[in-house]
């Protein structure tokens, strides 16, 4: 979820300005290549080209020379890479002899999936297209990015085992275009939202776009570091890199790290993606941590005591009677001390209105033990919507589960259940409350609950979706979220995937009824938001568990 940042800092040593690269309203990102750039674009003459379901012409790859920071000689990148569907989100190996890209592929059943392909340069053109083996007809793989040392391929996927809609993953690149097993970059990078467009710099900084971390609106650009085998220390890149619209696809000039490019729809009404130049005005400060001073130079404060010189007399040997052996007491085994530093000491987060994104002050937040119901701490959100609840050491334990209740007058109360190791992720994602609408027509669909069984929407659920479709077709300015939820049984990650799947099925059904794509946002939340007390470890009936398996219809905002 994207919340407004409390620190609306504007970096004064960076300029982000429109480029002259023409994408005709659409862009899947950009990459430096040779003496120029390669990017996805519609054609200026696309009247005869096929279009996608949103009416947009399919994109192809174009190349432009860069001469004195100016674009020249734009042309089709390769005749061999023209396809009947979108192609884009490209990346090259360091020798520019292998290229990866994303394109849509028709699969059995008539649908399409997003897949990653690679091609090789034979000295004249790009040939020998090959699909990467970790593609699937069940989920998408997209936005490939080769690491500078060519050892890893980073990519985006909504495959099982992730944390949200689309996550960042990576695989090891091996000889003869073979690969290791995909691994998720973890919860410090990935959220319950969407992470997209990875790029790894020469100093091993990961840049990516996300709508799940706290940001300014839409997709924001973030950076993360690889420390002790874990991707983390994720930071918003602030303005002017980011805006209240979608900002994504940041890449750095390989010959001049002071320059780069990004894609954004911040201009105009936000319907067109364009490419912006990035220019640092001063030298970047070293990102290496300050070197520690040698230990010999460190002066340590000691208690002030009088220094008395000690004289050592010559040893005198005195015959002593041999004492009886003393029975040593049995050693007392100390209980192993728990390293509390591995557990969060507080829940820090922010609360916004789901309807307009404004921070909500004066809301009550209660942190309880999910097993006993004991209230651990409570607090109130400040003017900026932020709150912090300290966690007593007695509850900083492995396996501890918490229930977080957020409430405010004229808003629907929300409860969240999470493990102690998930609290930082929950706090980073933020909280939102949905207003209780006084207008009868909004209440007709707000907080409707669409039931499903397994991964299939029930007959009753489709009947409710028909009502939603009729309402949205009559009110085309209303945007709704389709929030998928599961019960708290089985594997957590499987539940998350299931919730996203059923939310997308509800979206597909509404699309088939003629509802525009812009009016729908499907999101899967797994077992995080339970309707009752049937959390993990609690005995409940099947009917009680089924109450938690639902797709909530939430009025999100109005289109401008």
Coordinates of N, CA and C in Angstrom, one line a residue, residues 96 203-204 206 255 281 298 326 398 443 462 506 535:
X96 N 27.2 -7.4 -24.2 CA 26.1 -7.0 -25.2 C 25.9 -8.1 -26.2
X203 N 27.9 -1.0 -8.3 CA 28.2 -1.1 -6.9 C 27.2 -2.0 -6.1
X204 N 26.5 -2.8 -6.9 CA 25.6 -3.8 -6.3 C 24.4 -3.2 -5.5
X206 N 20.5 -2.4 -5.6 CA 19.3 -2.8 -6.4 C 18.3 -1.6 -6.4
X255 N 28.7 4.4 -18.5 CA 29.9 5.1 -18.7 C 30.0 6.4 -17.8
X281 N 24.0 16.7 -10.0 CA 24.7 18.0 -10.2 C 26.1 18.0 -9.6
X298 N 41.5 4.8 19.6 CA 40.3 4.9 20.4 C 40.6 5.2 21.8
X326 N 38.5 -28.9 49.6 CA 37.3 -28.2 49.7 C 36.3 -28.7 48.7
X398 N 9.9 -16.0 19.9 CA 9.7 -16.7 18.6 C 8.3 -17.3 18.6
X443 N -22.8 2.6 -0.6 CA -22.9 1.5 0.3 C -23.5 0.3 -0.4
X462 N -20.9 -14.9 -8.0 CA -21.1 -14.4 -9.3 C -22.3 -13.5 -9.4
X506 N -12.2 -12.6 -10.0 CA -13.3 -11.7 -9.9 C -13.1 -10.5 -10.9
X535 N -8.0 -17.9 14.1 CA -6.6 -17.8 13.7 C -5.9 -19.1 13.9

